[in-house]
Coordinates of N, CA and C and ligand atoms in Angstrom, one line a residue:
M225 N 3.6 -6.7 51.6 CA 4.6 -7.5 50.9 C 5.7 -8.0 52.0
N226 N 6.0 -9.2 52.0 CA 7.0 -9.7 53.0 C 8.3 -10.0 52.4
K227 N 8.3 -10.2 51.1 CA 9.5 -10.6 50.4 C 10.6 -9.5 50.5
K228 N 11.8 -9.9 50.7 CA 12.9 -9.0 50.6 C 13.2 -8.6 49.2
I229 N 13.6 -7.3 49.0 CA 14.0 -6.9 47.7 C 15.5 -6.9 47.6
R230 N 16.1 -7.7 46.7 CA 17.6 -7.7 46.6 C 18.0 -6.9 45.3
I231 N 18.9 -6.0 45.5 CA 19.3 -5.1 44.4 C 20.8 -5.4 44.2
A232 N 21.2 -5.7 42.9 CA 22.6 -6.0 42.6 C 23.3 -4.8 42.0
V233 N 24.4 -4.5 42.5 CA 25.2 -3.3 42.0 C 26.7 -3.8 41.8
Q234 N 27.4 -3.0 41.0 CA 28.8 -3.3 40.7 C 29.6 -3.1 42.0
S235 N 30.5 -4.0 42.3 CA 31.2 -3.9 43.6 C 32.3 -2.9 43.5
K236 N 33.1 -2.9 42.3 CA 34.1 -1.9 42.1 C 34.1 -1.6 40.6
G237 N 34.5 -0.4 40.3 CA 34.4 0.0 38.9 C 33.7 1.3 38.6
R238 N 33.5 1.5 37.4 CA 32.9 2.8 36.9 C 31.5 3.1 37.4
L239 N 30.7 2.1 37.6 CA 29.3 2.3 38.0 C 29.1 2.2 39.5
A240 N 30.1 1.8 40.3 CA 29.9 1.4 41.7 C 29.4 2.6 42.5
K241 N 30.1 3.7 42.5 CA 29.8 4.8 43.3 C 28.4 5.4 43.0
A242 N 28.2 5.7 41.7 CA 27.0 6.3 41.2 C 25.8 5.4 41.5
S243 N 26.0 4.1 41.4 CA 24.8 3.2 41.7 C 24.4 3.3 43.1
L244 N 25.3 3.4 44.1 CA 25.0 3.6 45.5 C 24.4 5.0 45.7
K245 N 24.8 5.9 45.0 CA 24.3 7.3 45.1 C 22.8 7.3 44.7
F246 N 22.6 6.6 43.6 CA 21.2 6.5 43.1 C 20.3 5.8 44.1
L247 N 20.8 4.7 44.7 CA 20.0 4.0 45.7 C 19.7 4.9 47.0
A248 N 20.8 5.6 47.3 CA 20.6 6.5 48.5 C 19.6 7.6 48.2
S249 N 19.6 8.0 46.9 CA 18.6 9.1 46.5 C 17.1 8.6 46.6
L250 N 17.0 7.3 46.7 CA 15.6 6.7 46.8 C 15.2 6.6 48.3
G251 N 16.2 7.0 49.2 CA 15.9 7.0 50.6 C 16.5 5.7 51.3
L252 N 17.2 4.9 50.5 CA 17.7 3.7 51.1 C 19.0 4.0 51.9
K253 N 19.1 3.5 53.1 CA 20.3 3.8 53.9 C 21.0 2.4 54.2
F254 N 22.3 2.4 53.9 CA 23.1 1.2 54.1 C 24.5 1.5 54.5
N255 N 25.2 0.5 55.0 CA 26.5 0.8 55.5 C 27.5 0.3 54.5
V256 N 28.1 1.2 53.8 CA 29.1 0.8 52.7 C 30.5 0.5 53.2
E257 N 30.8 1.0 54.4 CA 32.1 0.8 54.9 C 32.3 -0.7 55.3
K258 N 31.3 -1.2 56.0 CA 31.4 -2.6 56.4 C 30.9 -3.5 55.4
R259 N 31.1 -3.1 54.1 CA 30.5 -3.8 53.0 C 31.0 -5.2 52.8
T260 N 30.2 -6.2 52.8 CA 30.6 -7.5 52.4 C 29.9 -7.8 51.0
L261 N 29.7 -9.0 50.7 CA 29.0 -9.3 49.4 C 27.6 -8.8 49.5
L262 N 27.0 -8.8 50.7 CA 25.7 -8.4 50.9 C 25.6 -7.3 51.9
A263 N 24.9 -6.2 51.6 CA 24.8 -5.1 52.6 C 23.3 -5.0 53.0
K264 N 23.1 -5.0 54.3 CA 21.7 -4.8 54.8 C 21.4 -3.3 54.8
C265 N 20.1 -3.0 54.5 CA 19.7 -1.6 54.5 C 18.9 -1.4 55.9
D266 N 18.8 -0.1 56.2 CA 18.0 0.2 57.4 C 16.6 -0.3 57.2
N267 N 16.1 -0.2 55.9 CA 14.8 -0.8 55.6 C 15.0 -2.3 55.5
P268 N 14.4 -3.0 56.5 CA 14.7 -4.5 56.5 C 14.3 -5.3 55.3
K269 N 13.5 -4.6 54.5 CA 13.0 -5.4 53.3 C 14.0 -5.3 52.1
V270 N 15.1 -4.5 52.3 CA 15.9 -4.3 51.1 C 17.3 -4.8 51.4
E271 N 18.0 -5.5 50.5 CA 19.4 -5.8 50.7 C 20.1 -5.6 49.4
I272 N 21.4 -5.2 49.5 CA 22.2 -4.8 48.3 C 23.3 -5.9 48.1
I273 N 23.4 -6.4 46.9 CA 24.4 -7.4 46.7 C 25.5 -6.8 45.7
F274 N 26.7 -7.0 46.1 CA 27.8 -6.4 45.3 C 28.5 -7.5 44.4
L275 N 28.5 -7.2 43.1 CA 28.9 -8.2 42.1 C 29.8 -7.6 41.0
R276 N 30.5 -8.4 40.2 CA 31.1 -8.0 39.0 C 30.0 -7.5 38.0
D277 N 30.2 -6.5 37.3 CA 29.1 -6.0 36.4 C 28.5 -7.0 35.5
D278 N 29.4 -7.9 34.9 CA 29.0 -8.9 34.0 C 28.1 -9.9 34.6
D279 N 28.2 -10.1 35.9 CA 27.3 -11.1 36.5 C 25.9 -10.6 36.9
I280 N 25.8 -9.3 37.0 CA 24.5 -8.7 37.4 C 23.3 -9.1 36.6
P281 N 23.4 -9.0 35.3 CA 22.2 -9.5 34.5 C 21.8 -10.9 34.7
K282 N 22.8 -11.8 34.9 CA 22.5 -13.2 35.2 C 21.8 -13.4 36.5
Y283 N 22.2 -12.7 37.5 CA 21.5 -12.8 38.8 C 20.1 -12.4 38.7
V284 N 19.9 -11.3 38.0 CA 18.5 -10.7 37.8 C 17.7 -11.6 36.9
E285 N 18.2 -12.1 35.8 CA 17.5 -13.0 34.9 C 17.0 -14.2 35.6
Q286 N 17.9 -14.8 36.5 CA 17.6 -16.0 37.2 C 16.8 -15.8 38.4
G287 N 16.5 -14.5 38.8 CA 15.7 -14.3 39.9 C 16.4 -14.3 41.3
F288 N 17.8 -14.3 41.3 CA 18.5 -14.3 42.5 C 18.6 -12.8 43.0
A289 N 18.4 -11.9 42.1 CA 18.3 -10.5 42.5 C 17.0 -10.0 41.8
D290 N 16.3 -9.1 42.5 CA 15.1 -8.5 41.9 C 15.4 -7.4 40.9
F291 N 16.4 -6.6 41.3 CA 16.9 -5.5 40.5 C 18.4 -5.5 40.3
G292 N 18.8 -4.8 39.3 CA 20.3 -4.6 39.1 C 20.6 -3.3 38.4
I293 N 21.8 -2.9 38.6 CA 22.2 -1.7 37.9 C 23.4 -2.0 37.1
V294 N 23.3 -1.8 35.8 CA 24.4 -2.3 34.8 C 24.3 -1.4 33.6
G295 N 25.4 -1.4 32.8 CA 25.5 -0.7 31.6 C 24.6 -1.4 30.5
E296 N 23.9 -0.6 29.7 CA 23.1 -1.1 28.6 C 24.0 -2.0 27.7
N297 N 25.2 -1.6 27.5 CA 26.1 -2.3 26.6 C 26.2 -3.8 27.1
V298 N 26.2 -4.0 28.4 CA 26.4 -5.4 28.9 C 25.1 -6.2 28.6
I299 N 24.0 -5.7 28.8 CA 22.7 -6.5 28.5 C 22.5 -6.6 27.0
C300 N 22.9 -5.7 26.3 CA 22.6 -5.8 24.8 C 23.6 -6.8 24.2
E301 N 24.8 -6.8 24.7 CA 25.8 -7.8 24.1 C 25.4 -9.2 24.3
K302 N 24.9 -9.5 25.5 CA 24.6 -11.0 25.7 C 23.1 -11.3 25.7
K303 N 22.3 -10.2 25.3 CA 20.8 -10.4 25.1 C 20.2 -11.1 26.3
F304 N 20.4 -10.6 27.5 CA 19.8 -11.1 28.7 C 18.3 -10.9 28.7
Q305 N 17.6 -11.8 29.3 CA 16.1 -11.6 29.3 C 15.8 -10.8 30.6
V306 N 16.0 -9.5 30.5 CA 15.7 -8.7 31.7 C 14.9 -7.5 31.1
K307 N 14.2 -6.8 32.1 CA 13.5 -5.6 31.6 C 14.3 -4.4 32.1
V308 N 14.4 -3.4 31.2 CA 15.0 -2.2 31.5 C 13.9 -1.3 32.1
V309 N 14.0 -1.0 33.4 CA 12.9 -0.2 34.0 C 13.2 1.2 34.1
K310 N 14.4 1.6 34.1 CA 14.8 3.0 34.2 C 16.2 3.3 33.6
K311 N 16.3 4.3 32.8 CA 17.6 4.8 32.4 C 18.1 5.7 33.5
L312 N 19.4 5.6 33.9 CA 19.8 6.3 35.1 C 20.7 7.5 34.8
N313 N 21.0 7.8 33.6 CA 21.7 9.0 33.2 C 23.1 9.1 33.9
F314 N 23.8 8.0 34.2 CA 25.2 8.0 34.5 C 25.9 6.8 33.8
G315 N 27.2 6.8 33.8 CA 27.9 5.7 33.1 C 27.7 5.9 31.6
L316 N 27.6 7.2 31.2 CA 27.3 7.5 29.8 C 28.6 7.1 29.0
C317 N 28.4 6.4 27.9 CA 29.5 6.1 27.0 C 29.0 5.7 25.6
S318 N 29.9 5.5 24.7 CA 29.5 5.0 23.4 C 30.3 3.8 22.9
L319 N 29.7 2.9 22.2 CA 30.5 1.8 21.6 C 30.8 2.2 20.2
V320 N 32.1 2.4 19.9 CA 32.4 3.0 18.6 C 33.4 2.1 17.9
I321 N 33.5 2.4 16.6 CA 34.5 1.7 15.7 C 35.6 2.7 15.5
A322 N 36.9 2.3 15.7 CA 38.0 3.3 15.6 C 39.1 2.6 14.8
V323 N 39.9 3.5 14.1 CA 41.0 3.0 13.4 C 42.2 3.9 13.6
P324 N 43.4 3.4 13.3 CA 44.6 4.2 13.5 C 44.4 5.5 12.6
V325 N 44.9 6.6 13.1 CA 44.7 7.9 12.4 C 45.1 7.9 11.0
K326 N 46.2 7.2 10.8 CA 46.8 7.2 9.4 C 46.2 6.0 8.5
S327 N 45.2 5.3 9.0 CA 44.7 4.2 8.3 C 44.0 4.6 7.0
L328 N 44.0 3.7 6.0 CA 43.3 4.0 4.8 C 41.8 3.7 4.9
I329 N 41.5 3.1 6.1 CA 40.0 2.9 6.4 C 39.4 4.2 6.8
K330 N 38.5 4.7 6.0 CA 37.9 6.0 6.3 C 36.5 5.9 6.8
V331 N 35.7 4.9 6.3 CA 34.3 4.7 6.6 C 34.1 3.2 6.9
V332 N 33.0 2.9 7.5 CA 32.9 1.4 7.9 C 32.9 0.5 6.7
E333 N 32.4 1.0 5.6 CA 32.4 0.2 4.4 C 33.8 -0.3 4.0
D334 N 34.8 0.5 4.4 CA 36.2 0.1 4.1 C 36.6 -1.1 4.9
L335 N 35.8 -1.5 5.9 CA 36.2 -2.6 6.8 C 36.0 -4.0 6.2
T336 N 35.5 -4.0 5.0 CA 35.3 -5.3 4.3 C 36.6 -6.0 4.2
G337 N 36.6 -7.3 4.7 CA 37.9 -8.1 4.6 C 38.9 -7.7 5.7
Q338 N 38.6 -6.8 6.5 CA 39.6 -6.4 7.6 C 39.3 -7.1 8.9
R339 N 40.2 -6.9 9.8 CA 40.1 -7.6 11.1 C 39.8 -6.5 12.2
I340 N 38.8 -6.8 13.0 CA 38.4 -5.9 14.1 C 38.4 -6.5 15.4
A341 N 39.1 -5.9 16.3 CA 39.3 -6.5 17.7 C 38.2 -5.8 18.6
T342 N 37.6 -6.6 19.5 CA 36.5 -6.0 20.3 C 36.2 -6.9 21.5
S343 N 35.6 -6.3 22.5 CA 35.1 -7.1 23.7 C 33.6 -7.2 23.5
Y344 N 33.1 -6.7 22.4 CA 31.6 -6.7 22.1 C 31.3 -7.4 20.8
P345 N 31.7 -8.7 20.6 CA 31.6 -9.3 19.3 C 30.1 -9.4 18.8
N346 N 29.2 -9.6 19.7 CA 27.8 -9.8 19.2 C 27.2 -8.4 18.7
L347 N 27.4 -7.4 19.5 CA 27.0 -6.1 19.0 C 27.6 -5.7 17.7
L348 N 28.9 -5.9 17.6 CA 29.7 -5.5 16.4 C 29.2 -6.4 15.2
K349 N 29.0 -7.7 15.4 CA 28.6 -8.5 14.3 C 27.2 -8.1 13.8
S350 N 26.2 -7.8 14.7 CA 24.9 -7.3 14.2 C 25.1 -6.0 13.5
F351 N 25.9 -5.1 14.0 CA 26.1 -3.8 13.3 C 26.7 -4.1 11.9
L352 N 27.7 -5.0 11.8 CA 28.3 -5.2 10.5 C 27.2 -5.9 9.5
E353 N 26.4 -6.8 10.1 CA 25.4 -7.5 9.3 C 24.4 -6.5 8.7
Q354 N 24.0 -5.6 9.6 CA 23.0 -4.5 9.1 C 23.6 -3.7 8.0
R355 N 24.9 -3.4 8.0 CA 25.5 -2.6 7.0 C 26.0 -3.5 5.8
E356 N 25.8 -4.8 5.9 CA 26.2 -5.8 4.9 C 27.7 -5.7 4.7
I357 N 28.5 -5.7 5.8 CA 29.9 -5.6 5.7 C 30.5 -6.9 6.3
S358 N 31.4 -7.5 5.5 CA 31.9 -8.8 5.9 C 33.4 -8.6 6.4
A359 N 33.6 -8.7 7.7 CA 34.9 -8.5 8.3 C 35.1 -9.5 9.4
A360 N 36.4 -9.7 9.7 CA 36.7 -10.8 10.7 C 36.7 -10.1 12.1
V361 N 35.9 -10.7 13.0 CA 35.8 -10.1 14.4 C 36.6 -11.0 15.4
F362 N 37.5 -10.3 16.1 CA 38.3 -11.0 17.1 C 37.9 -10.5 18.5
K363 N 37.7 -11.5 19.4 CA 37.3 -11.1 20.8 C 38.5 -10.9 21.7
L364 N 38.5 -9.8 22.3 CA 39.6 -9.5 23.4 C 38.8 -9.1 24.6
K365 N 39.4 -9.5 25.8 CA 38.7 -9.2 27.1 C 39.0 -7.7 27.5
G366 N 40.1 -7.2 27.2 CA 40.4 -5.8 27.6 C 41.6 -5.3 26.8
S367 N 41.9 -4.0 27.1 CA 43.1 -3.4 26.4 C 42.9 -3.4 24.9
V368 N 41.7 -3.3 24.5 CA 41.4 -3.4 23.0 C 42.1 -2.3 22.2
E369 N 42.3 -1.2 22.8 CA 42.8 0.0 22.1 C 44.3 -0.3 21.6
V370 N 45.0 -1.2 22.2 CA 46.4 -1.4 21.8 C 46.5 -2.4 20.6
A371 N 45.4 -3.1 20.3 CA 45.4 -4.1 19.3 C 46.0 -3.7 18.0
P372 N 45.6 -2.6 17.4 CA 46.1 -2.2 16.1 C 47.6 -2.0 16.1
A373 N 48.1 -1.4 17.2 CA 49.5 -1.1 17.3 C 50.3 -2.4 17.3
L374 N 49.7 -3.5 17.8 CA 50.4 -4.8 17.9 C 50.1 -5.6 16.6
N375 N 49.4 -4.9 15.7 CA 49.0 -5.6 14.4 C 48.0 -6.7 14.6
F376 N 47.3 -6.6 15.8 CA 46.2 -7.6 16.0 C 44.9 -6.8 15.7
G377 N 44.6 -6.7 14.5 CA 43.4 -6.0 14.1 C 43.7 -4.7 13.3
D378 N 42.9 -4.4 12.3 CA 43.0 -3.2 11.6 C 42.2 -2.1 12.2
A379 N 41.2 -2.5 13.0 CA 40.3 -1.5 13.6 C 39.9 -2.1 15.0
I380 N 39.3 -1.3 15.8 CA 38.7 -1.8 17.0 C 37.3 -1.4 17.2
C381 N 36.6 -2.1 18.1 CA 35.2 -1.6 18.4 C 35.2 -1.7 20.0
D382 N 35.1 -0.5 20.6 CA 35.2 -0.5 22.1 C 34.4 0.7 22.6
L383 N 34.3 0.7 23.9 CA 33.6 1.8 24.6 C 34.5 3.0 24.7
T384 N 33.9 4.1 24.6 CA 34.7 5.4 24.9 C 33.8 6.3 25.6
Q385 N 34.5 7.2 26.4 CA 33.7 8.2 27.1 C 34.2 9.5 26.8
S386 N 35.5 9.8 27.3 CA 36.1 11.1 26.9 C 36.8 11.1 25.6
G387 N 37.2 9.9 25.1 CA 37.9 9.8 23.9 C 39.4 9.9 24.1
K388 N 39.8 10.1 25.4 CA 41.2 10.3 25.7 C 42.0 9.0 25.4
T389 N 41.5 7.8 25.7 CA 42.2 6.6 25.5 C 42.5 6.3 24.0
L390 N 41.4 6.6 23.2 CA 41.6 6.4 21.8 C 42.7 7.3 21.3
K391 N 42.6 8.5 21.7 CA 43.6 9.5 21.2 C 45.0 9.1 21.6
E392 N 45.2 8.7 22.9 CA 46.5 8.3 23.4 C 47.1 7.1 22.6
N393 N 46.2 6.3 22.0 CA 46.6 5.1 21.3 C 46.6 5.4 19.8
G394 N 46.5 6.6 19.4 CA 46.6 7.0 17.9 C 45.4 6.5 17.1
L395 N 44.2 6.5 17.7 CA 43.0 6.0 17.0 C 42.0 7.1 16.9
K396 N 41.2 7.0 15.8 CA 40.1 7.9 15.6 C 38.8 7.2 15.3
V397 N 37.7 7.8 15.7 CA 36.4 7.1 15.6 C 35.9 7.3 14.1
I398 N 35.4 6.2 13.5 CA 34.8 6.3 12.2 C 33.3 6.0 12.2
D399 N 32.8 5.4 13.3 CA 31.4 5.2 13.3 C 31.0 4.8 14.8
K400 N 29.7 4.8 15.0 CA 29.2 4.5 16.4 C 28.2 3.3 16.3
V401 N 28.4 2.3 17.1 CA 27.5 1.2 17.2 C 26.3 1.5 18.1
M402 N 26.6 2.0 19.2 CA 25.5 2.4 20.2 C 25.9 3.4 21.2
D403 N 25.0 4.1 21.8 CA 25.2 4.9 23.0 C 24.8 4.0 24.2
S404 N 25.4 4.2 25.3 CA 25.0 3.4 26.5 C 25.0 4.2 27.7
Q405 N 24.3 3.8 28.7 CA 24.3 4.4 30.0 C 23.9 3.3 31.0
A406 N 24.0 3.7 32.3 CA 23.6 2.7 33.3 C 22.1 2.6 33.4
V407 N 21.6 1.4 33.5 CA 20.1 1.2 33.6 C 19.8 0.4 34.8
L408 N 18.5 0.6 35.3 CA 18.0 -0.3 36.3 C 17.3 -1.4 35.6
I409 N 17.6 -2.6 36.0 CA 17.0 -3.7 35.3 C 16.2 -4.6 36.3
A410 N 15.2 -5.3 35.8 CA 14.5 -6.2 36.7 C 14.2 -7.5 36.0
A411 N 13.9 -8.5 36.8 CA 13.6 -9.8 36.2 C 12.3 -9.7 35.3
P412 N 12.2 -10.5 34.3 CA 11.1 -10.3 33.4 C 9.7 -10.6 34.0
L413 N 9.7 -11.2 35.2 CA 8.4 -11.6 35.7 C 7.6 -10.5 36.5
G414 N 7.4 -9.3 36.0 CA 6.6 -8.4 36.7 C 7.3 -7.6 37.7
L415 N 6.7 -6.5 38.1 CA 7.4 -5.6 39.1 C 6.5 -5.2 40.2
M416 N 5.7 -6.2 40.7 CA 4.7 -5.9 41.7 C 5.4 -5.3 43.0
D417 N 4.8 -4.3 43.5 CA 5.2 -3.7 44.8 C 6.5 -3.0 44.8
F418 N 7.1 -2.8 43.6 CA 8.4 -2.2 43.6 C 8.4 -0.8 43.1
D419 N 7.2 -0.2 43.2 CA 7.0 1.1 42.6 C 8.0 2.2 43.0
F420 N 8.4 2.1 44.3 CA 9.3 3.1 44.8 C 10.6 3.2 44.1
L421 N 11.0 2.1 43.4 CA 12.3 2.2 42.6 C 12.1 2.7 41.2
I422 N 10.9 2.8 40.8 CA 10.6 3.1 39.4 C 10.1 4.6 39.3
Ligands
PRT267 O1 35.2 -5.5 37.6 P1 33.9 -5.4 36.7 O2 33.8 -6.6 35.8 O3 32.7 -5.2 37.6 O4 34.0 -4.1 35.8 P2 34.6 -3.8 34.4 O5 36.0 -3.6 34.4 O6 34.1 -4.9 33.4 O7 33.7 -2.5 34.0 P3 34.0 -1.0 34.2 O8 34.0 -0.7 35.7 O9 35.3 -0.6 33.4 O10 32.8 -0.4 33.4 C1 31.5 -0.6 33.9 C2 30.5 0.1 32.9 O11 30.8 1.5 32.8 C3 30.6 -0.3 31.4 O12 30.0 -1.6 31.1 C4 30.0 0.8 30.7 O13 28.6 0.7 30.8 C5 30.3 2.0 31.6 N1 31.4 2.9 31.1 C6 31.2 4.3 31.0 C7 32.6 2.6 30.6 C8 33.2 3.8 30.2 N2 32.3 4.8 30.5 C9 34.5 3.8 29.7 N3 35.1 4.8 29.4 N4 33.2 1.4 30.5 C10 34.5 1.4 30.0 N5 35.1 2.5 29.6 C11 36.6 2.3 29.2 C12 36.8 2.5 27.7 O14 36.6 1.3 27.0 C13 38.2 2.9 27.6 O15 39.1 1.8 27.5 O16 37.3 3.3 29.8 C14 38.5 3.6 29.0 C15 38.6 5.1 29.0 O17 37.7 5.8 28.2 P4 37.9 7.3 27.7 O18 37.2 7.4 26.4 O19 37.2 8.2 28.7 O20 39.4 7.5 27.6
ZN268 ZN1 33.1 -6.5 33.8

């Protein structure tokens, strides 16, 4: 095989360090200190590309990267056409629905007619549809947990790991949309000669 394998990982953020650790565990050696957008590996057939996590599935889907490491939540939200080839058991978190602790909303059925702020509108809408709940979904890019305190939403749907941020913002979980973890993804067109990664 002469083709170079290009692997896309998050440049900064929650998955960055663990992604490189996973690649190192496969025997790949690369220089992270002199890291630019692209890092060459000792193995000349492999190169690592550093991206925003949201862009990783696009690169893989379009074939600009052969593999990528990203949270399942990202690929499920935008329904990217990529294959999940391995669950990596890091970046564990859950996408949950939470409300202010004193809210009269106790179960998701109580969300009918209410406003929910989230960075994951597609996943939330499918969840609500499955439960036949009609609620207004507002998209926010970040800091979703502060929305109810600012009266921008009666509930939120966001990722949580330790639960600390929800607690600090006076919120409690009433239901779970999905569990998520980091996954190794590949372009949909086969995985020839890449066995060492799987
Ligand atoms: O810059 P870039 O676009 O690459 O990164 P990003 O800021 O969009 O993503 P980043 O680094 O925050 O998260 C990358 C991935 O890590 C996510 O897509 C998830 O798959 C995974 N992950 C695991 C998490 C968390 N745990 C997590 N706790 N992503 C976000 N959070 C947030 C959560 O929403 C809350 O606001 O962290 C905050 C703290 O959580 P608690 O519950 O531990 O307090
Ligand atoms: Zn991102």
